[in-house]
């Protein structure tokens, strides 16, 4: 990761951004992702009071209500469910209190973290496109979460696939080209509507070539008449 020991995520270290671009610009793809994430998160968490005692149930209820000062377990679950569907994995930051007898859980934006081959060090940046990673990009090095040592850090989960590298691949990897097509088809039609012509439209002048001034005036009149959303269906 540009001078650090982190492993690049994609050839230009921007693969998460590419996946987010498809999520933001391919409507059907986004609807499917959102629907699956909602199904994973469900309607929230509940305890089975037949399987645990009253004290344990009370602790679980408290934990579910507030996993950090501003979020419930359900709110956190919705975020990591979305990351799981977009990227094929998610990150959580675990922060212990001073007594090491309790901790808070925080969601971390999957697109902003990188890790090393051993996956025991994590690197955070607001802008991985920058060559120099420093305070300006918010660069930070974070340890791996260790439950046995009660060490605060990053918990990293990724879905399994054969021959998997350091980072996961999304479940829709085989459909990436079709998702890209959906995005580009939308862009194509939008540009057609804005410009009023499809690529390759020819205008013929049977009475010879107009002068340069006449060409400019004709172009101006055509643009005014045919381009823009209001004239998208002009015949």
mmCIF file of C-alpha atoms in Angstrom:
data_model
loop_
_atom_site.group_PDB
_atom_site.id
_atom_site.type_symbol
_atom_site.label_atom_id
_atom_site.label_comp_id
_atom_site.label_asym_id
_atom_site.label_seq_id
_atom_site.Cartn_x
_atom_site.Cartn_y
_atom_site.Cartn_z
ATOM 1 C CA UNK A 1 0.000 0.000 0.000
ATOM 2 C CA UNK A 2 2.348 2.674 -1.328
ATOM 3 C CA UNK A 3 5.417 2.515 0.893
ATOM 4 C CA UNK A 4 3.737 0.523 3.656
ATOM 5 C CA UNK A 5 3.624 -3.214 4.200
ATOM 6 C CA UNK A 6 -0.015 -3.445 3.203
ATOM 7 C CA UNK A 7 -1.172 -5.471 0.210
ATOM 8 C CA UNK A 8 -2.743 -3.544 -2.661
ATOM 9 C CA UNK A 9 -6.448 -4.214 -3.167
ATOM 10 C CA UNK A 10 -6.579 -4.540 -6.938
ATOM 11 C CA UNK A 11 -3.976 -3.529 -9.491
ATOM 12 C CA UNK A 12 -4.282 0.174 -8.621
ATOM 13 C CA UNK A 13 -5.353 -0.378 -5.013
ATOM 14 C CA UNK A 14 -8.837 0.907 -5.837
ATOM 15 C CA UNK A 15 -10.935 -2.240 -6.283
ATOM 16 C CA UNK A 16 -13.388 -1.327 -3.473
ATOM 17 C CA UNK A 17 -14.015 2.026 -5.181
ATOM 18 C CA UNK A 18 -14.763 0.210 -8.439
ATOM 19 C CA UNK A 19 -17.327 -1.993 -6.676
ATOM 20 C CA UNK A 20 -18.900 1.062 -5.024
ATOM 21 C CA UNK A 21 -19.119 2.795 -8.402
ATOM 22 C CA UNK A 22 -21.139 -0.133 -9.761
ATOM 23 C CA UNK A 23 -23.319 -0.146 -6.636
ATOM 24 C CA UNK A 24 -24.027 3.576 -7.050
ATOM 25 C CA UNK A 25 -24.659 3.537 -10.811
ATOM 26 C CA UNK A 26 -26.312 0.212 -11.693
ATOM 27 C CA UNK A 27 -29.908 0.433 -10.355
ATOM 28 C CA UNK A 28 -30.900 -3.255 -10.661
ATOM 29 C CA UNK A 29 -27.627 -4.367 -9.120
ATOM 30 C CA UNK A 30 -28.107 -1.960 -6.213
ATOM 31 C CA UNK A 31 -31.680 -3.123 -5.630
ATOM 32 C CA UNK A 32 -30.504 -6.751 -5.427
ATOM 33 C CA UNK A 33 -27.647 -5.867 -3.050
ATOM 34 C CA UNK A 34 -29.922 -3.812 -0.794
ATOM 35 C CA UNK A 35 -32.554 -6.528 -0.746
ATOM 36 C CA UNK A 36 -30.080 -9.245 0.235
ATOM 37 C CA UNK A 37 -28.511 -7.034 2.923
ATOM 38 C CA UNK A 38 -31.957 -6.326 4.387
ATOM 39 C CA UNK A 39 -32.738 -10.046 4.498
ATOM 40 C CA UNK A 40 -29.458 -10.773 6.308
ATOM 41 C CA UNK A 41 -30.062 -8.055 8.912
ATOM 42 C CA UNK A 42 -33.667 -9.150 9.336
ATOM 43 C CA UNK A 43 -35.766 -7.332 11.900
ATOM 44 C CA UNK A 44 -33.134 -7.187 14.602
ATOM 45 C CA UNK A 45 -31.848 -9.335 17.436
ATOM 46 C CA UNK A 46 -33.779 -11.216 20.123
ATOM 47 C CA UNK A 47 -32.760 -13.471 23.019
ATOM 48 C CA UNK A 48 -33.964 -16.998 23.671
ATOM 49 C CA UNK A 49 -34.817 -16.864 27.357
ATOM 50 C CA UNK A 50 -35.299 -20.639 27.471
ATOM 51 C CA UNK A 51 -31.644 -21.229 26.668
ATOM 52 C CA UNK A 52 -30.038 -18.732 29.079
ATOM 53 C CA UNK A 53 -30.507 -17.528 32.618
ATOM 54 C CA UNK A 54 -32.001 -14.157 33.575
ATOM 55 C CA UNK A 55 -28.653 -12.444 34.237
ATOM 56 C CA UNK A 56 -27.193 -13.509 30.878
ATOM 57 C CA UNK A 57 -30.366 -12.430 29.112
ATOM 58 C CA UNK A 58 -30.158 -8.983 30.709
ATOM 59 C CA UNK A 59 -26.539 -8.608 29.577
ATOM 60 C CA UNK A 60 -27.418 -9.630 26.021
ATOM 61 C CA UNK A 61 -30.312 -7.176 25.921
ATOM 62 C CA UNK A 62 -28.019 -4.372 27.100
ATOM 63 C CA UNK A 63 -25.396 -5.331 24.524
ATOM 64 C CA UNK A 64 -27.975 -5.443 21.729
ATOM 65 C CA UNK A 65 -29.338 -2.050 22.686
ATOM 66 C CA UNK A 66 -25.965 -0.288 22.595
ATOM 67 C CA UNK A 67 -22.802 -1.799 21.104
ATOM 68 C CA UNK A 68 -21.154 1.635 21.126
ATOM 69 C CA UNK A 69 -22.266 5.044 22.452
ATOM 70 C CA UNK A 70 -24.355 5.814 19.354
ATOM 71 C CA UNK A 71 -25.437 2.507 17.766
ATOM 72 C CA UNK A 72 -27.463 -0.588 18.530
ATOM 73 C CA UNK A 73 -26.397 -4.068 17.465
ATOM 74 C CA UNK A 74 -29.117 -3.987 14.801
ATOM 75 C CA UNK A 75 -27.810 -0.726 13.302
ATOM 76 C CA UNK A 76 -24.306 -2.182 13.232
ATOM 77 C CA UNK A 77 -25.591 -5.405 11.665
ATOM 78 C CA UNK A 78 -27.261 -3.491 8.825
ATOM 79 C CA UNK A 79 -23.940 -1.825 7.964
ATOM 80 C CA UNK A 80 -21.856 -4.979 7.970
ATOM 81 C CA UNK A 81 -24.566 -6.848 6.027
ATOM 82 C CA UNK A 82 -24.319 -4.257 3.263
ATOM 83 C CA UNK A 83 -20.512 -4.480 3.243
ATOM 84 C CA UNK A 84 -20.746 -8.262 3.096
ATOM 85 C CA UNK A 85 -22.903 -8.119 -0.027
ATOM 86 C CA UNK A 86 -20.939 -5.368 -1.796
ATOM 87 C CA UNK A 87 -17.403 -6.508 -1.001
ATOM 88 C CA UNK A 88 -17.657 -10.074 0.305
ATOM 89 C CA UNK A 89 -16.425 -9.126 3.780
ATOM 90 C CA UNK A 90 -16.513 -6.541 6.550
ATOM 91 C CA UNK A 91 -14.401 -4.901 9.244
ATOM 92 C CA UNK A 92 -15.231 -4.188 12.882
ATOM 93 C CA UNK A 93 -13.126 -2.146 15.259
ATOM 94 C CA UNK A 94 -13.154 -3.507 18.806
ATOM 95 C CA UNK A 95 -12.176 -1.029 21.545
ATOM 96 C CA UNK A 96 -11.762 -2.250 25.136
ATOM 97 C CA UNK A 97 -12.303 -0.038 28.154
ATOM 98 C CA UNK A 98 -9.445 0.706 30.576
ATOM 99 C CA UNK A 99 -10.344 -2.233 32.829
ATOM 100 C CA UNK A 100 -10.416 -4.643 29.868
ATOM 101 C CA UNK A 101 -13.730 -6.054 31.096
ATOM 102 C CA UNK A 102 -15.945 -4.557 28.393
ATOM 103 C CA UNK A 103 -15.651 -3.285 24.814
ATOM 104 C CA UNK A 104 -17.448 -1.296 22.141
ATOM 105 C CA UNK A 105 -17.921 -2.401 18.543
ATOM 106 C CA UNK A 106 -17.660 0.020 15.612
ATOM 107 C CA UNK A 107 -18.242 -0.444 11.903
ATOM 108 C CA UNK A 108 -15.309 0.550 9.688
ATOM 109 C CA UNK A 109 -15.778 1.532 6.046
ATOM 110 C CA UNK A 110 -14.527 -1.489 4.090
ATOM 111 C CA UNK A 111 -13.213 0.644 1.233
ATOM 112 C CA UNK A 112 -10.842 2.558 3.526
ATOM 113 C CA UNK A 113 -8.899 -0.347 5.065
ATOM 114 C CA UNK A 114 -6.015 -2.411 3.730
ATOM 115 C CA UNK A 115 -4.107 -5.207 5.433
ATOM 116 C CA UNK A 116 -0.820 -7.139 5.157
ATOM 117 C CA UNK A 117 -0.343 -10.719 4.008
ATOM 118 C CA UNK A 118 -0.453 -12.038 7.563
ATOM 119 C CA UNK A 119 -3.650 -10.038 8.129
ATOM 120 C CA UNK A 120 -2.478 -8.982 11.597
ATOM 121 C CA UNK A 121 -1.899 -5.311 10.734
ATOM 122 C CA UNK A 122 -4.442 -2.958 9.195
ATOM 123 C CA UNK A 123 -4.019 0.394 7.511
ATOM 124 C CA UNK A 124 -6.684 3.105 7.328
ATOM 125 C CA UNK A 125 -6.797 5.962 4.822
ATOM 126 C CA UNK A 126 -9.469 8.360 3.585
ATOM 127 C CA UNK A 127 -7.772 8.469 0.183
ATOM 128 C CA UNK A 128 -5.846 5.474 -1.114
ATOM 129 C CA UNK A 129 -5.307 7.191 -4.461
ATOM 130 C CA UNK A 130 -2.760 9.528 -2.818
ATOM 131 C CA UNK A 131 0.857 8.463 -3.325
ATOM 132 C CA UNK A 132 1.971 9.648 0.111
ATOM 133 C CA UNK A 133 -0.044 8.328 3.021
ATOM 134 C CA UNK A 134 0.181 10.624 6.044
ATOM 135 C CA UNK A 135 -1.902 12.835 8.337
ATOM 136 C CA UNK A 136 -3.467 14.603 5.351
ATOM 137 C CA UNK A 137 -5.068 11.351 4.184
ATOM 138 C CA UNK A 138 -5.898 10.303 7.756
ATOM 139 C CA UNK A 139 -3.495 7.383 7.538
ATOM 140 C CA UNK A 140 -3.413 5.123 10.603
ATOM 141 C CA UNK A 141 -1.948 1.734 11.438
ATOM 142 C CA UNK A 142 -4.204 -0.473 13.565
ATOM 143 C CA UNK A 143 -3.483 -3.819 15.219
ATOM 144 C CA UNK A 144 -5.547 -6.950 14.822
ATOM 145 C CA UNK A 145 -8.206 -7.585 17.480
ATOM 146 C CA UNK A 146 -7.074 -10.289 19.924
ATOM 147 C CA UNK A 147 -9.764 -11.675 22.235
ATOM 148 C CA UNK A 148 -7.378 -13.788 24.340
ATOM 149 C CA UNK A 149 -5.048 -10.841 25.024
ATOM 150 C CA UNK A 150 -7.996 -8.435 25.285
ATOM 151 C CA UNK A 151 -6.280 -6.255 22.716
ATOM 152 C CA UNK A 152 -8.280 -3.605 20.884
ATOM 153 C CA UNK A 153 -8.081 -3.709 17.122
ATOM 154 C CA UNK A 154 -9.672 -4.747 13.839
ATOM 155 C CA UNK A 155 -11.779 -7.861 13.396
ATOM 156 C CA UNK A 156 -11.703 -8.904 9.739
ATOM 157 C CA UNK A 157 -14.202 -11.275 8.145
ATOM 158 C CA UNK A 158 -14.219 -12.396 4.510
ATOM 159 C CA UNK A 159 -16.263 -15.006 2.714
ATOM 160 C CA UNK A 160 -14.412 -18.103 1.559
ATOM 161 C CA UNK A 161 -13.667 -18.957 -2.039
ATOM 162 C CA UNK A 162 -11.020 -21.304 -3.527
ATOM 163 C CA UNK A 163 -7.609 -19.745 -4.282
ATOM 164 C CA UNK A 164 -8.573 -16.650 -2.316
ATOM 165 C CA UNK A 165 -5.939 -14.001 -1.708
ATOM 166 C CA UNK A 166 -5.661 -11.368 0.991
ATOM 167 C CA UNK A 167 -8.975 -9.744 0.121
ATOM 168 C CA UNK A 168 -12.399 -11.185 -0.695
ATOM 169 C CA UNK A 169 -14.297 -11.091 -3.958
ATOM 170 C CA UNK A 170 -18.024 -10.320 -4.036
ATOM 171 C CA UNK A 171 -20.565 -13.065 -4.616
ATOM 172 C CA UNK A 172 -21.592 -11.446 -7.902
ATOM 173 C CA UNK A 173 -18.070 -11.606 -9.360
ATOM 174 C CA UNK A 174 -19.251 -13.714 -12.327
ATOM 175 C CA UNK A 175 -21.819 -11.029 -13.243
ATOM 176 C CA UNK A 176 -19.495 -8.014 -13.098
ATOM 177 C CA UNK A 177 -19.444 -7.516 -16.872
ATOM 178 C CA UNK A 178 -23.240 -7.518 -17.058
ATOM 179 C CA UNK A 179 -23.462 -5.053 -14.165
ATOM 180 C CA UNK A 180 -20.970 -2.819 -15.983
ATOM 181 C CA UNK A 181 -23.162 -3.077 -19.092
ATOM 182 C CA UNK A 182 -26.198 -1.940 -17.083
ATOM 183 C CA UNK A 183 -24.259 1.094 -15.888
ATOM 184 C CA UNK A 184 -22.935 1.984 -19.350
ATOM 185 C CA UNK A 185 -26.316 1.489 -21.072
ATOM 186 C CA UNK A 186 -27.823 4.022 -18.646
ATOM 187 C CA UNK A 187 -25.001 6.467 -19.432
ATOM 188 C CA UNK A 188 -25.490 5.903 -23.172
ATOM 189 C CA UNK A 189 -29.215 6.690 -23.067
ATOM 190 C CA UNK A 190 -28.671 9.697 -20.785
ATOM 191 C CA UNK A 191 -26.168 11.174 -23.211
ATOM 192 C CA UNK A 192 -28.541 10.531 -26.101
ATOM 193 C CA UNK A 193 -31.302 12.408 -24.301
ATOM 194 C CA UNK A 194 -28.983 15.304 -23.462
ATOM 195 C CA UNK A 195 -27.531 15.538 -26.959
ATOM 196 C CA UNK A 196 -30.636 14.630 -28.914
ATOM 197 C CA UNK A 197 -28.683 12.403 -31.340
ATOM 198 C CA UNK A 198 -27.201 8.939 -31.263
ATOM 199 C CA UNK A 199 -23.547 8.545 -32.122
ATOM 200 C CA UNK A 200 -23.027 8.362 -35.861
ATOM 201 C CA UNK A 201 -25.913 10.669 -36.837
ATOM 202 C CA UNK A 202 -25.134 12.346 -40.159
ATOM 203 C CA UNK A 203 -26.639 15.512 -41.598
ATOM 204 C CA UNK A 204 -26.372 15.802 -45.376
ATOM 205 C CA UNK A 205 -26.524 19.021 -47.397
ATOM 206 C CA UNK A 206 -27.592 18.335 -50.979
ATOM 207 C CA UNK A 207 -26.978 21.876 -52.200
ATOM 208 C CA UNK A 208 -23.243 21.950 -51.551
ATOM 209 C CA UNK A 209 -21.156 22.768 -48.492
ATOM 210 C CA UNK A 210 -22.309 25.838 -46.500
ATOM 211 C CA UNK A 211 -19.854 28.552 -45.556
ATOM 212 C CA UNK A 212 -18.216 28.447 -42.104
ATOM 213 C CA UNK A 213 -20.606 31.093 -40.747
ATOM 214 C CA UNK A 214 -23.599 29.232 -42.195
ATOM 215 C CA UNK A 215 -22.360 25.978 -40.645
ATOM 216 C CA UNK A 216 -22.168 27.614 -37.206
ATOM 217 C CA UNK A 217 -25.656 29.063 -37.542
ATOM 218 C CA UNK A 218 -27.097 25.729 -38.718
ATOM 219 C CA UNK A 219 -25.386 23.910 -35.839
ATOM 220 C CA UNK A 220 -26.810 26.434 -33.367
ATOM 221 C CA UNK A 221 -30.343 26.033 -34.747
ATOM 222 C CA UNK A 222 -30.127 22.219 -34.673
ATOM 223 C CA UNK A 223 -28.881 22.164 -31.088
ATOM 224 C CA UNK A 224 -31.611 24.535 -29.939
ATOM 225 C CA UNK A 225 -34.301 22.475 -31.638
ATOM 226 C CA UNK A 226 -33.232 18.893 -30.949
ATOM 227 C CA UNK A 227 -31.108 18.677 -27.803
ATOM 228 C CA UNK A 228 -32.070 18.515 -24.142
ATOM 229 C CA UNK A 229 -34.592 16.439 -22.214
ATOM 230 C CA UNK A 230 -37.581 18.433 -23.425
ATOM 231 C CA UNK A 231 -36.785 17.511 -27.032
ATOM 232 C CA UNK A 232 -35.747 13.896 -26.382
ATOM 233 C CA UNK A 233 -38.656 12.477 -28.408
ATOM 234 C CA UNK A 234 -38.739 15.105 -31.119
ATOM 235 C CA UNK A 235 -39.558 13.733 -34.578
#
